[in-house]
mmCIF file of C-alpha atoms and ligand atoms in Angstrom:
data_model
loop_
_atom_site.group_PDB
_atom_site.id
_atom_site.type_symbol
_atom_site.label_atom_id
_atom_site.label_comp_id
_atom_site.label_asym_id
_atom_site.label_seq_id
_atom_site.Cartn_x
_atom_site.Cartn_y
_atom_site.Cartn_z
ATOM 1 C CA MET A 1 -57.315 33.306 -19.995
ATOM 2 C CA ASN A 2 -54.992 33.872 -22.953
ATOM 3 C CA ASP A 3 -52.736 36.654 -21.826
ATOM 4 C CA ILE A 4 -50.048 35.991 -19.269
ATOM 5 C CA TYR A 5 -49.858 38.492 -16.444
ATOM 6 C CA THR A 6 -47.326 38.717 -13.664
ATOM 7 C CA PRO A 7 -48.098 41.347 -11.075
ATOM 8 C CA GLU A 8 -45.118 42.247 -8.962
ATOM 9 C CA VAL A 9 -45.689 41.992 -5.193
ATOM 10 C CA TYR A 10 -45.704 45.488 -3.688
ATOM 11 C CA ILE A 11 -47.142 44.688 -0.229
ATOM 12 C CA SER A 12 -47.191 41.050 0.833
ATOM 13 C CA GLU A 13 -50.026 39.126 2.448
ATOM 14 C CA GLU A 14 -48.038 38.957 5.699
ATOM 15 C CA GLU A 15 -47.420 42.713 5.835
ATOM 16 C CA ILE A 16 -51.105 43.376 5.138
ATOM 17 C CA ALA A 17 -52.197 40.961 7.879
ATOM 18 C CA ARG A 18 -49.910 42.655 10.410
ATOM 19 C CA ARG A 19 -51.253 46.137 9.655
ATOM 20 C CA VAL A 20 -54.882 44.971 9.557
ATOM 21 C CA LEU A 21 -54.484 43.452 13.016
ATOM 22 C CA SER A 22 -52.871 46.613 14.330
ATOM 23 C CA LEU A 23 -55.696 48.826 12.997
ATOM 24 C CA ALA A 24 -58.339 46.447 14.360
ATOM 25 C CA THR A 25 -56.713 46.561 17.791
ATOM 26 C CA SER A 26 -56.822 50.394 17.796
ATOM 27 C CA ILE A 27 -60.433 50.395 16.609
ATOM 28 C CA THR A 28 -61.420 47.908 19.327
ATOM 29 C CA LYS A 29 -59.877 50.180 21.956
ATOM 30 C CA ASP A 30 -61.322 53.413 20.535
ATOM 31 C CA TYR A 31 -64.883 52.114 20.213
ATOM 32 C CA ALA A 32 -65.134 50.168 23.472
ATOM 33 C CA ASN A 33 -68.655 50.679 24.870
ATOM 34 C CA SER A 34 -70.019 52.198 21.624
ATOM 35 C CA GLU A 35 -72.312 50.694 19.069
ATOM 36 C CA LEU A 36 -70.353 50.614 15.831
ATOM 37 C CA VAL A 37 -71.611 50.646 12.255
ATOM 38 C CA VAL A 38 -68.940 49.656 9.755
ATOM 39 C CA ILE A 39 -69.576 50.789 6.185
ATOM 40 C CA CYS A 40 -67.686 48.895 3.500
ATOM 41 C CA VAL A 41 -67.282 50.909 0.297
ATOM 42 C CA LEU A 42 -67.748 48.522 -2.635
ATOM 43 C CA LYS A 43 -66.220 47.162 -4.535
ATOM 44 C CA GLY A 44 -62.585 47.794 -3.705
ATOM 45 C CA ALA A 45 -62.774 47.626 0.103
ATOM 46 C CA PHE A 46 -64.492 44.235 0.361
ATOM 47 C CA ILE A 47 -61.419 42.134 1.226
ATOM 48 C CA PHE A 48 -59.841 44.702 3.553
ATOM 49 C CA CYS A 49 -63.146 45.258 5.347
ATOM 50 C CA SER A 50 -63.784 41.547 5.670
ATOM 51 C CA ASP A 51 -60.347 40.909 7.212
ATOM 52 C CA LEU A 52 -60.616 43.995 9.425
ATOM 53 C CA ILE A 53 -63.976 43.205 11.005
ATOM 54 C CA LYS A 54 -62.837 39.659 11.796
ATOM 55 C CA LYS A 55 -60.169 41.197 14.038
ATOM 56 C CA ILE A 56 -62.325 43.888 15.682
ATOM 57 C CA GLN A 57 -63.308 42.535 19.077
ATOM 58 C CA LEU A 58 -66.642 44.367 19.332
ATOM 59 C CA PRO A 59 -70.220 43.728 18.295
ATOM 60 C CA LEU A 60 -70.845 45.703 15.135
ATOM 61 C CA GLN A 61 -73.286 46.215 12.324
ATOM 62 C CA LEU A 62 -72.004 45.880 8.747
ATOM 63 C CA GLU A 63 -73.386 47.993 5.913
ATOM 64 C CA PHE A 64 -72.372 48.448 2.284
ATOM 65 C CA LEU A 65 -72.241 51.391 -0.078
ATOM 66 C CA ALA A 66 -71.268 51.154 -3.725
ATOM 67 C CA VAL A 67 -69.730 54.083 -5.534
ATOM 68 C CA SER A 68 -67.771 54.401 -8.712
ATOM 69 C CA SER A 69 -65.679 57.103 -10.304
ATOM 70 C CA TYR A 70 -62.947 55.268 -12.212
ATOM 71 C CA GLY A 71 -65.001 52.855 -14.322
ATOM 72 C CA ASP A 72 -62.526 50.868 -16.420
ATOM 73 C CA SER A 73 -59.984 53.671 -16.516
ATOM 74 C CA GLN A 74 -56.833 54.363 -14.495
ATOM 75 C CA VAL A 75 -57.902 57.991 -14.209
ATOM 76 C CA SER A 76 -60.844 59.236 -12.139
ATOM 77 C CA SER A 77 -63.781 60.636 -14.092
ATOM 78 C CA GLY A 78 -63.923 63.400 -11.470
ATOM 79 C CA ARG A 79 -67.524 62.496 -10.636
ATOM 80 C CA VAL A 80 -68.685 60.004 -8.032
ATOM 81 C CA ARG A 81 -71.773 57.926 -8.722
ATOM 82 C CA LEU A 82 -73.664 56.383 -5.810
ATOM 83 C CA GLU A 83 -74.608 52.947 -7.124
ATOM 84 C CA MET A 84 -75.946 51.371 -3.934
ATOM 85 C CA ASP A 85 -77.056 53.048 -0.713
ATOM 86 C CA LEU A 86 -77.164 51.874 2.906
ATOM 87 C CA THR A 87 -80.039 49.724 4.120
ATOM 88 C CA CYS A 88 -80.400 51.431 7.518
ATOM 89 C CA SER A 89 -80.355 54.805 9.209
ATOM 90 C CA ILE A 90 -77.035 55.905 10.750
ATOM 91 C CA GLU A 91 -78.556 58.743 12.760
ATOM 92 C CA GLY A 92 -76.981 58.817 16.232
ATOM 93 C CA LYS A 93 -74.658 55.895 15.420
ATOM 94 C CA HIS A 94 -70.869 55.706 15.504
ATOM 95 C CA VAL A 95 -69.851 55.096 11.906
ATOM 96 C CA LEU A 96 -66.567 53.782 10.552
ATOM 97 C CA LEU A 97 -66.190 54.176 6.791
ATOM 98 C CA VAL A 98 -63.848 51.570 5.288
ATOM 99 C CA GLU A 99 -62.092 52.312 1.989
ATOM 100 C CA ASP A 100 -59.387 50.492 0.043
ATOM 101 C CA ILE A 101 -57.598 53.606 -1.184
ATOM 102 C CA VAL A 102 -57.595 57.376 -0.846
ATOM 103 C CA ASP A 103 -56.114 58.599 -4.113
ATOM 104 C CA SER A 104 -57.408 62.023 -5.201
ATOM 105 C CA GLY A 105 -59.666 62.006 -2.120
ATOM 106 C CA LEU A 106 -62.744 62.707 -4.253
ATOM 107 C CA THR A 107 -64.662 59.576 -3.229
ATOM 108 C CA VAL A 108 -64.084 59.958 0.499
ATOM 109 C CA ASN A 109 -64.880 63.653 0.313
ATOM 110 C CA TYR A 110 -68.174 62.842 -1.426
ATOM 111 C CA LEU A 111 -69.037 60.043 1.009
ATOM 112 C CA LYS A 112 -68.257 62.058 4.127
ATOM 113 C CA THR A 113 -70.565 64.860 2.962
ATOM 114 C CA LEU A 114 -73.286 62.343 2.119
ATOM 115 C CA LEU A 115 -73.032 60.535 5.470
ATOM 116 C CA LEU A 116 -72.624 63.593 7.717
ATOM 117 C CA ALA A 117 -75.918 64.925 6.351
ATOM 118 C CA ARG A 118 -77.530 61.855 7.968
ATOM 119 C CA HIS A 119 -76.361 62.940 11.438
ATOM 120 C CA PRO A 120 -74.243 60.060 12.745
ATOM 121 C CA ALA A 121 -72.913 60.395 16.320
ATOM 122 C CA SER A 122 -69.422 60.207 14.805
ATOM 123 C CA LEU A 123 -67.813 59.433 11.464
ATOM 124 C CA LYS A 124 -64.292 58.103 11.044
ATOM 125 C CA LEU A 125 -62.348 56.724 8.123
ATOM 126 C CA ALA A 126 -60.211 53.598 7.862
ATOM 127 C CA THR A 127 -58.310 53.063 4.646
ATOM 128 C CA LEU A 128 -55.916 50.375 3.528
ATOM 129 C CA LEU A 129 -53.907 52.677 1.250
ATOM 130 C CA TYR A 130 -53.218 56.385 0.926
ATOM 131 C CA LYS A 131 -51.455 57.874 -2.081
ATOM 132 C CA PRO A 132 -50.539 61.448 -1.041
ATOM 133 C CA SER A 133 -48.981 62.357 -4.408
ATOM 134 C CA ASN A 134 -52.381 62.614 -6.065
ATOM 135 C CA LEU A 135 -54.436 64.199 -3.275
ATOM 136 C CA LYS A 136 -56.765 67.008 -4.368
ATOM 137 C CA TYR A 137 -59.173 67.176 -1.426
ATOM 138 C CA ASP A 138 -58.640 67.710 2.260
ATOM 139 C CA VAL A 139 -59.202 64.258 3.767
ATOM 140 C CA GLN A 140 -58.764 63.208 7.376
ATOM 141 C CA ILE A 141 -57.725 59.575 7.701
ATOM 142 C CA ASP A 142 -58.244 58.099 11.167
ATOM 143 C CA TYR A 143 -56.872 54.590 10.567
ATOM 144 C CA LEU A 144 -54.306 54.025 7.823
ATOM 145 C CA ALA A 145 -52.579 50.769 6.961
ATOM 146 C CA PHE A 146 -50.085 51.949 4.291
ATOM 147 C CA GLU A 147 -49.008 55.200 2.674
ATOM 148 C CA ILE A 148 -47.861 54.360 -0.855
ATOM 149 C CA GLU A 149 -45.906 55.857 -3.736
ATOM 150 C CA ASP A 150 -47.476 57.085 -6.954
ATOM 151 C CA LYS A 151 -48.030 53.646 -8.513
ATOM 152 C CA PHE A 152 -51.140 51.995 -9.928
ATOM 153 C CA VAL A 153 -51.800 49.195 -7.466
ATOM 154 C CA ILE A 154 -54.026 46.159 -7.844
ATOM 155 C CA GLY A 155 -55.050 43.133 -5.801
ATOM 156 C CA TYR A 156 -56.512 42.609 -2.315
ATOM 157 C CA GLY A 157 -59.751 44.141 -3.603
ATOM 158 C CA LEU A 158 -58.303 46.715 -5.991
ATOM 159 C CA ASP A 159 -58.870 46.277 -9.700
ATOM 160 C CA TYR A 160 -57.665 47.296 -13.094
ATOM 161 C CA ALA A 161 -60.594 47.146 -15.532
ATOM 162 C CA GLY A 162 -62.450 44.805 -13.189
ATOM 163 C CA ARG A 163 -59.592 42.323 -12.830
ATOM 164 C CA TYR A 164 -57.031 41.314 -10.187
ATOM 165 C CA ARG A 165 -59.284 41.965 -7.159
ATOM 166 C CA GLU A 166 -58.819 38.372 -6.000
ATOM 167 C CA LEU A 167 -55.043 38.589 -5.517
ATOM 168 C CA PRO A 168 -54.129 38.028 -1.841
ATOM 169 C CA PHE A 169 -51.394 40.694 -1.977
ATOM 170 C CA ILE A 170 -51.121 44.259 -3.277
ATOM 171 C CA GLY A 171 -49.290 44.266 -6.581
ATOM 172 C CA ILE A 172 -48.101 46.490 -9.371
ATOM 173 C CA LEU A 173 -48.793 45.593 -12.968
ATOM 174 C CA ASN A 174 -45.802 45.008 -15.175
ATOM 175 C CA ALA A 175 -45.696 46.361 -18.707
ATOM 176 C CA GLY A 176 -47.629 44.340 -21.200
ATOM 177 C CA HIS A 177 -50.512 43.320 -18.933
HETATM 178 C C1 PRP B 1 -61.654 53.436 -6.204
HETATM 179 C C2 PRP B 1 -61.413 53.091 -4.751
HETATM 180 C C3 PRP B 1 -61.877 54.319 -3.993
HETATM 181 C C4 PRP B 1 -61.615 55.432 -4.978
HETATM 182 C C5 PRP B 1 -60.388 56.188 -4.562
HETATM 183 O O1 PRP B 1 -62.981 53.159 -6.530
HETATM 184 O O2 PRP B 1 -62.112 51.942 -4.366
HETATM 185 O O3 PRP B 1 -63.254 54.248 -3.697
HETATM 186 O O4 PRP B 1 -61.403 54.825 -6.261
HETATM 187 O O5 PRP B 1 -60.038 57.180 -5.487
HETATM 188 P P1 PRP B 1 -60.238 58.742 -5.218
HETATM 189 O O6 PRP B 1 -59.607 59.046 -3.895
HETATM 190 O O7 PRP B 1 -59.469 59.372 -6.368
HETATM 191 O O8 PRP B 1 -61.691 59.054 -5.276
HETATM 192 P P2 PRP B 1 -63.508 52.842 -8.028
HETATM 193 O O9 PRP B 1 -64.267 54.024 -8.540
HETATM 194 O O10 PRP B 1 -62.367 52.358 -8.877
HETATM 195 O O11 PRP B 1 -64.553 51.685 -7.767
HETATM 196 P P3 PRP B 1 -64.320 50.208 -7.150
HETATM 197 O O12 PRP B 1 -64.061 50.377 -5.651
HETATM 198 O O13 PRP B 1 -65.600 49.522 -7.425
HETATM 199 O O14 PRP B 1 -63.123 49.582 -7.843
#
């Protein structure tokens, strides 16, 4: 790699781990005695979801959905594209949708409509980040790790133009990236 980049730490690995454990503990309590299907929304949620399910003390089924609306841009295209669908029926199942960030709310709004039409027993949302400054849709978040300021964040699954997902912390790009 030729260019030097130095993302500033916005939320540390330790802070993330503490919140992930706290959410997992609540989820374990709330879903005791239910059969849970966890849906990881690719790509951004893959690290959060992976850490979260390791701390949920319940048997669960893991599914993936891939959607995209940002492409390589920092601004949403305003349209969500379903790029990969579930591999099983969620009818009558308790479903937990896991996202990395609720920004405008467009993606979650789209996914909730899509999934509710498949008649799950329940549908809840867990998200790592929520950026209220940009919200354009009415979104109910059931499990939230961090509410954040209006900054473009990367790392811990989140990308800028396909990069930085592998960072173990949530960072902010400095000028000149
Ligand atoms: C990002 C993120 C959320 C969505 C949030 O996905 O992972 O799914 O945007 O933004 P919204 O609330 O404005 O809809 P992106 O389209 O960048 O795809 P990715 O997860 O593959 O990075």
